[in-house]
């Protein structure tokens, strides 16, 4: 699935290229493989536990380099459920050192793997985030983030969000190879 940037926007809350899937089950995880080779400077792409208060695992292209950030993004709502502002706190950040490889069609590819694990057991409602550069060896990034069940501000419950948006210029894109959803056995 290819996500092209459609508009220059300031945050995930107004990003037009966002696909969501409701989270369910007491324990779950969702992961994506995303090719970031064609992102433009200022593009932001990734995977989130999305709602009015979100945990966001995002890849940011800055000055020809890629940075992986875990952010907590809290929406400030005004009248009629409009988002007046989004407060973004960067909880953790690592530079992504990825070498492009040639795909079978000769084009370069730069895959990154992102994962959200959730726990909806009573009293928990937490999400944790990890990443991998090879799809096998996963590194946890940052701390757990509270998933807020708040139907009065945005929508009921948290959702997985796969996204790509531009903050500076149009023309960037990412390819999402797959999205895997898993309910682990206890």
PDB file of C-alpha atoms in Angstrom:
ATOM      1  CA  UNK A   1       0.000   0.000   0.000  1.00  0.00           C
ATOM      2  CA  UNK A   2       1.478   3.344  -0.984  1.00  0.00           C
ATOM      3  CA  UNK A   3       0.771   6.453   1.107  1.00  0.00           C
ATOM      4  CA  UNK A   4       1.629   9.672  -0.736  1.00  0.00           C
ATOM      5  CA  UNK A   5       1.668  13.019   1.003  1.00  0.00           C
ATOM      6  CA  UNK A   6      -1.487  14.936   0.087  1.00  0.00           C
ATOM      7  CA  UNK A   7      -1.249  18.245   1.996  1.00  0.00           C
ATOM      8  CA  UNK A   8       1.262  20.016   4.179  1.00  0.00           C
ATOM      9  CA  UNK A   9      -0.130  19.698   7.727  1.00  0.00           C
ATOM     10  CA  UNK A  10       1.215  20.371  11.239  1.00  0.00           C
ATOM     11  CA  UNK A  11       0.333  17.073  12.959  1.00  0.00           C
ATOM     12  CA  UNK A  12      -1.138  13.579  12.791  1.00  0.00           C
ATOM     13  CA  UNK A  13      -4.575  14.780  13.883  1.00  0.00           C
ATOM     14  CA  UNK A  14      -5.161  16.508  10.536  1.00  0.00           C
ATOM     15  CA  UNK A  15      -3.122  14.164   8.325  1.00  0.00           C
ATOM     16  CA  UNK A  16      -5.270  13.007   5.398  1.00  0.00           C
ATOM     17  CA  UNK A  17      -3.277   9.825   4.713  1.00  0.00           C
ATOM     18  CA  UNK A  18      -4.113   7.940   7.888  1.00  0.00           C
ATOM     19  CA  UNK A  19      -5.559   4.432   7.957  1.00  0.00           C
ATOM     20  CA  UNK A  20      -6.994   3.152  11.220  1.00  0.00           C
ATOM     21  CA  UNK A  21      -8.138  -0.140  12.716  1.00  0.00           C
ATOM     22  CA  UNK A  22      -9.843  -0.406  16.080  1.00  0.00           C
ATOM     23  CA  UNK A  23      -7.872  -2.176  18.793  1.00  0.00           C
ATOM     24  CA  UNK A  24      -9.534  -5.005  20.665  1.00  0.00           C
ATOM     25  CA  UNK A  25      -8.797  -7.972  22.965  1.00  0.00           C
ATOM     26  CA  UNK A  26      -7.214  -7.720  26.399  1.00  0.00           C
ATOM     27  CA  UNK A  27      -3.711  -8.250  24.954  1.00  0.00           C
ATOM     28  CA  UNK A  28      -2.764  -7.505  21.358  1.00  0.00           C
ATOM     29  CA  UNK A  29      -0.027  -6.318  19.070  1.00  0.00           C
ATOM     30  CA  UNK A  30       0.081  -4.743  15.662  1.00  0.00           C
ATOM     31  CA  UNK A  31       3.165  -4.377  13.480  1.00  0.00           C
ATOM     32  CA  UNK A  32       4.000  -2.898  10.088  1.00  0.00           C
ATOM     33  CA  UNK A  33       6.824  -3.110   7.604  1.00  0.00           C
ATOM     34  CA  UNK A  34       7.260   0.318   6.032  1.00  0.00           C
ATOM     35  CA  UNK A  35       9.649   1.344   3.240  1.00  0.00           C
ATOM     36  CA  UNK A  36      10.908   4.891   3.895  1.00  0.00           C
ATOM     37  CA  UNK A  37      13.227   5.286   0.864  1.00  0.00           C
ATOM     38  CA  UNK A  38      10.976   7.870  -0.840  1.00  0.00           C
ATOM     39  CA  UNK A  39      10.216  10.216   2.049  1.00  0.00           C
ATOM     40  CA  UNK A  40      10.929  13.920   1.485  1.00  0.00           C
ATOM     41  CA  UNK A  41      12.480  16.299   4.005  1.00  0.00           C
ATOM     42  CA  UNK A  42       9.886  17.091   6.682  1.00  0.00           C
ATOM     43  CA  UNK A  43       7.790  13.963   6.084  1.00  0.00           C
ATOM     44  CA  UNK A  44       6.549  12.005   9.094  1.00  0.00           C
ATOM     45  CA  UNK A  45       5.356   8.389   8.831  1.00  0.00           C
ATOM     46  CA  UNK A  46       4.687   5.587  11.263  1.00  0.00           C
ATOM     47  CA  UNK A  47       2.348   3.651  13.530  1.00  0.00           C
ATOM     48  CA  UNK A  48       0.304   4.957  16.462  1.00  0.00           C
ATOM     49  CA  UNK A  49      -2.039   4.011  19.261  1.00  0.00           C
ATOM     50  CA  UNK A  50      -4.359   6.787  18.142  1.00  0.00           C
ATOM     51  CA  UNK A  51      -7.085   8.808  19.862  1.00  0.00           C
ATOM     52  CA  UNK A  52      -7.336  12.270  21.402  1.00  0.00           C
ATOM     53  CA  UNK A  53      -4.310  11.251  23.481  1.00  0.00           C
ATOM     54  CA  UNK A  54      -1.973   9.155  21.331  1.00  0.00           C
ATOM     55  CA  UNK A  55       1.268   7.238  21.544  1.00  0.00           C
ATOM     56  CA  UNK A  56       3.034   7.690  18.209  1.00  0.00           C
ATOM     57  CA  UNK A  57       6.032   5.778  16.864  1.00  0.00           C
ATOM     58  CA  UNK A  58       7.099   8.027  14.024  1.00  0.00           C
ATOM     59  CA  UNK A  59       9.888   8.258  11.490  1.00  0.00           C
ATOM     60  CA  UNK A  60      10.872  11.844  10.689  1.00  0.00           C
ATOM     61  CA  UNK A  61      13.055  12.775   7.729  1.00  0.00           C
ATOM     62  CA  UNK A  62      15.203  15.776   8.652  1.00  0.00           C
ATOM     63  CA  UNK A  63      17.973  17.145   6.441  1.00  0.00           C
ATOM     64  CA  UNK A  64      18.504  13.917   4.523  1.00  0.00           C
ATOM     65  CA  UNK A  65      18.554  11.745   7.656  1.00  0.00           C
ATOM     66  CA  UNK A  66      15.889   9.688   9.392  1.00  0.00           C
ATOM     67  CA  UNK A  67      15.061   9.834  13.096  1.00  0.00           C
ATOM     68  CA  UNK A  68      12.744   7.460  14.954  1.00  0.00           C
ATOM     69  CA  UNK A  69      10.746   9.153  17.706  1.00  0.00           C
ATOM     70  CA  UNK A  70       8.274   7.981  20.306  1.00  0.00           C
ATOM     71  CA  UNK A  71       5.921  10.849  21.049  1.00  0.00           C
ATOM     72  CA  UNK A  72       2.926  11.390  23.275  1.00  0.00           C
ATOM     73  CA  UNK A  73       0.460  13.609  21.441  1.00  0.00           C
ATOM     74  CA  UNK A  74      -2.427  15.173  23.349  1.00  0.00           C
ATOM     75  CA  UNK A  75      -5.160  16.995  21.467  1.00  0.00           C
ATOM     76  CA  UNK A  76      -6.715  20.125  22.914  1.00  0.00           C
ATOM     77  CA  UNK A  77     -10.330  20.269  21.749  1.00  0.00           C
ATOM     78  CA  UNK A  78     -12.430  23.376  21.345  1.00  0.00           C
ATOM     79  CA  UNK A  79     -16.076  23.831  20.502  1.00  0.00           C
ATOM     80  CA  UNK A  80     -17.820  21.272  18.328  1.00  0.00           C
ATOM     81  CA  UNK A  81     -14.998  18.739  18.888  1.00  0.00           C
ATOM     82  CA  UNK A  82     -12.554  20.741  16.777  1.00  0.00           C
ATOM     83  CA  UNK A  83      -8.871  20.283  17.552  1.00  0.00           C
ATOM     84  CA  UNK A  84      -7.457  23.655  18.544  1.00  0.00           C
ATOM     85  CA  UNK A  85      -3.939  22.426  19.214  1.00  0.00           C
ATOM     86  CA  UNK A  86      -1.868  19.259  19.636  1.00  0.00           C
ATOM     87  CA  UNK A  87       0.756  19.133  22.370  1.00  0.00           C
ATOM     88  CA  UNK A  88       3.602  16.854  21.245  1.00  0.00           C
ATOM     89  CA  UNK A  89       6.158  15.541  23.728  1.00  0.00           C
ATOM     90  CA  UNK A  90       9.124  13.569  22.374  1.00  0.00           C
ATOM     91  CA  UNK A  91       9.713  10.761  24.890  1.00  0.00           C
ATOM     92  CA  UNK A  92      12.552   8.982  23.087  1.00  0.00           C
ATOM     93  CA  UNK A  93      14.526   9.420  19.886  1.00  0.00           C
ATOM     94  CA  UNK A  94      17.119   7.393  17.974  1.00  0.00           C
ATOM     95  CA  UNK A  95      18.800   8.048  14.628  1.00  0.00           C
ATOM     96  CA  UNK A  96      17.947   5.431  12.015  1.00  0.00           C
ATOM     97  CA  UNK A  97      21.033   4.196  10.216  1.00  0.00           C
ATOM     98  CA  UNK A  98      19.625   2.211   7.324  1.00  0.00           C
ATOM     99  CA  UNK A  99      21.385   1.266   4.141  1.00  0.00           C
ATOM    100  CA  UNK A 100      19.281   1.173   1.028  1.00  0.00           C
ATOM    101  CA  UNK A 101      19.097  -2.185  -0.707  1.00  0.00           C
ATOM    102  CA  UNK A 102      17.980  -2.942  -4.225  1.00  0.00           C
ATOM    103  CA  UNK A 103      14.641  -4.648  -4.640  1.00  0.00           C
ATOM    104  CA  UNK A 104      14.019  -7.212  -7.374  1.00  0.00           C
ATOM    105  CA  UNK A 105      12.780  -4.409  -9.653  1.00  0.00           C
ATOM    106  CA  UNK A 106      16.091  -2.519  -9.240  1.00  0.00           C
ATOM    107  CA  UNK A 107      14.655   0.301  -7.109  1.00  0.00           C
ATOM    108  CA  UNK A 108      16.106   1.107  -3.702  1.00  0.00           C
ATOM    109  CA  UNK A 109      14.206   0.123  -0.592  1.00  0.00           C
ATOM    110  CA  UNK A 110      14.695   0.988   3.088  1.00  0.00           C
ATOM    111  CA  UNK A 111      12.397  -1.165   5.262  1.00  0.00           C
ATOM    112  CA  UNK A 112      11.713  -0.379   8.923  1.00  0.00           C
ATOM    113  CA  UNK A 113       9.502  -2.472  11.200  1.00  0.00           C
ATOM    114  CA  UNK A 114       7.315  -0.812  13.841  1.00  0.00           C
ATOM    115  CA  UNK A 115       5.207  -2.493  16.553  1.00  0.00           C
ATOM    116  CA  UNK A 116       2.599  -1.456  19.131  1.00  0.00           C
ATOM    117  CA  UNK A 117       1.737  -3.849  21.960  1.00  0.00           C
ATOM    118  CA  UNK A 118      -1.344  -3.108  24.006  1.00  0.00           C
ATOM    119  CA  UNK A 119      -2.787  -4.255  27.278  1.00  0.00           C
ATOM    120  CA  UNK A 120      -6.502  -3.588  27.903  1.00  0.00           C
ATOM    121  CA  UNK A 121      -6.646  -5.691  31.063  1.00  0.00           C
ATOM    122  CA  UNK A 122      -8.554  -3.981  33.915  1.00  0.00           C
ATOM    123  CA  UNK A 123      -6.590  -1.064  35.334  1.00  0.00           C
ATOM    124  CA  UNK A 124      -3.898  -1.156  32.592  1.00  0.00           C
ATOM    125  CA  UNK A 125      -4.883   0.376  29.215  1.00  0.00           C
ATOM    126  CA  UNK A 126      -1.211   0.789  28.265  1.00  0.00           C
ATOM    127  CA  UNK A 127       0.703   0.633  24.978  1.00  0.00           C
ATOM    128  CA  UNK A 128       4.388  -0.091  24.453  1.00  0.00           C
ATOM    129  CA  UNK A 129       6.363   0.527  21.280  1.00  0.00           C
ATOM    130  CA  UNK A 130       9.280  -1.187  19.559  1.00  0.00           C
ATOM    131  CA  UNK A 131      11.132  -1.169  16.256  1.00  0.00           C
ATOM    132  CA  UNK A 132      13.390  -3.391  14.197  1.00  0.00           C
ATOM    133  CA  UNK A 133      15.659  -2.860  11.220  1.00  0.00           C
ATOM    134  CA  UNK A 134      15.593  -6.524  10.173  1.00  0.00           C
ATOM    135  CA  UNK A 135      12.132  -7.743  11.267  1.00  0.00           C
ATOM    136  CA  UNK A 136      13.584 -10.186  13.792  1.00  0.00           C
ATOM    137  CA  UNK A 137      15.476  -8.227  16.468  1.00  0.00           C
ATOM    138  CA  UNK A 138      13.137  -5.792  18.225  1.00  0.00           C
ATOM    139  CA  UNK A 139      14.169  -2.857  20.422  1.00  0.00           C
ATOM    140  CA  UNK A 140      11.717  -1.245  22.843  1.00  0.00           C
ATOM    141  CA  UNK A 141      11.665   2.539  22.575  1.00  0.00           C
ATOM    142  CA  UNK A 142      10.665   4.810  25.459  1.00  0.00           C
ATOM    143  CA  UNK A 143       8.088   3.976  28.101  1.00  0.00           C
ATOM    144  CA  UNK A 144       4.537   2.701  28.125  1.00  0.00           C
ATOM    145  CA  UNK A 145       1.863   5.235  27.219  1.00  0.00           C
ATOM    146  CA  UNK A 146      -1.644   5.323  28.689  1.00  0.00           C
ATOM    147  CA  UNK A 147      -4.400   4.674  26.139  1.00  0.00           C
ATOM    148  CA  UNK A 148      -7.313   6.884  27.086  1.00  0.00           C
ATOM    149  CA  UNK A 149     -10.815   5.536  26.500  1.00  0.00           C
ATOM    150  CA  UNK A 150     -12.580   8.811  25.775  1.00  0.00           C
ATOM    151  CA  UNK A 151     -15.602   8.885  23.506  1.00  0.00           C
ATOM    152  CA  UNK A 152     -16.483  12.516  24.280  1.00  0.00           C
ATOM    153  CA  UNK A 153     -13.509  14.151  22.536  1.00  0.00           C
ATOM    154  CA  UNK A 154     -12.581  12.153  19.454  1.00  0.00           C
ATOM    155  CA  UNK A 155     -13.882   8.588  19.091  1.00  0.00           C
ATOM    156  CA  UNK A 156     -14.464   5.637  21.367  1.00  0.00           C
ATOM    157  CA  UNK A 157     -11.354   3.612  22.216  1.00  0.00           C
ATOM    158  CA  UNK A 158      -7.891   3.612  20.670  1.00  0.00           C
ATOM    159  CA  UNK A 159      -7.071   2.629  17.108  1.00  0.00           C
ATOM    160  CA  UNK A 160      -3.975   1.554  15.260  1.00  0.00           C
ATOM    161  CA  UNK A 161      -3.049   4.337  12.860  1.00  0.00           C
ATOM    162  CA  UNK A 162      -0.722   3.922   9.888  1.00  0.00           C
ATOM    163  CA  UNK A 163       0.170   7.319   8.474  1.00  0.00           C
ATOM    164  CA  UNK A 164       2.376   9.479   6.271  1.00  0.00           C
ATOM    165  CA  UNK A 165       2.167  13.248   6.104  1.00  0.00           C
ATOM    166  CA  UNK A 166       4.211  16.240   4.947  1.00  0.00           C
ATOM    167  CA  UNK A 167       5.192  19.159   7.164  1.00  0.00           C
ATOM    168  CA  UNK A 168       7.258  21.044   4.536  1.00  0.00           C
ATOM    169  CA  UNK A 169       6.663  19.914   0.943  1.00  0.00           C
ATOM    170  CA  UNK A 170       4.600  17.475  -1.073  1.00  0.00           C
ATOM    171  CA  UNK A 171       5.964  14.612  -3.156  1.00  0.00           C
ATOM    172  CA  UNK A 172       7.074  12.105  -0.537  1.00  0.00           C
ATOM    173  CA  UNK A 173       5.672   8.627  -0.102  1.00  0.00           C
ATOM    174  CA  UNK A 174       6.066   5.429   1.887  1.00  0.00           C
ATOM    175  CA  UNK A 175       5.144   1.884   0.974  1.00  0.00           C
ATOM    176  CA  UNK A 176       3.559  -0.268   3.671  1.00  0.00           C
ATOM    177  CA  UNK A 177       4.411  -3.863   2.828  1.00  0.00           C
ATOM    178  CA  UNK A 178       2.188  -5.400   5.516  1.00  0.00           C
ATOM    179  CA  UNK A 179       0.219  -4.901   8.727  1.00  0.00           C
ATOM    180  CA  UNK A 180       0.070  -7.881  11.078  1.00  0.00           C
ATOM    181  CA  UNK A 181      -2.348  -8.063  13.998  1.00  0.00           C
ATOM    182  CA  UNK A 182      -1.823 -10.659  16.679  1.00  0.00           C
ATOM    183  CA  UNK A 183      -3.601 -11.635  19.897  1.00  0.00           C
ATOM    184  CA  UNK A 184      -0.908 -13.457  21.898  1.00  0.00           C
ATOM    185  CA  UNK A 185      -1.804 -16.472  23.959  1.00  0.00           C
ATOM    186  CA  UNK A 186      -1.739 -15.874  27.689  1.00  0.00           C
TER     187      UNK A 186
END
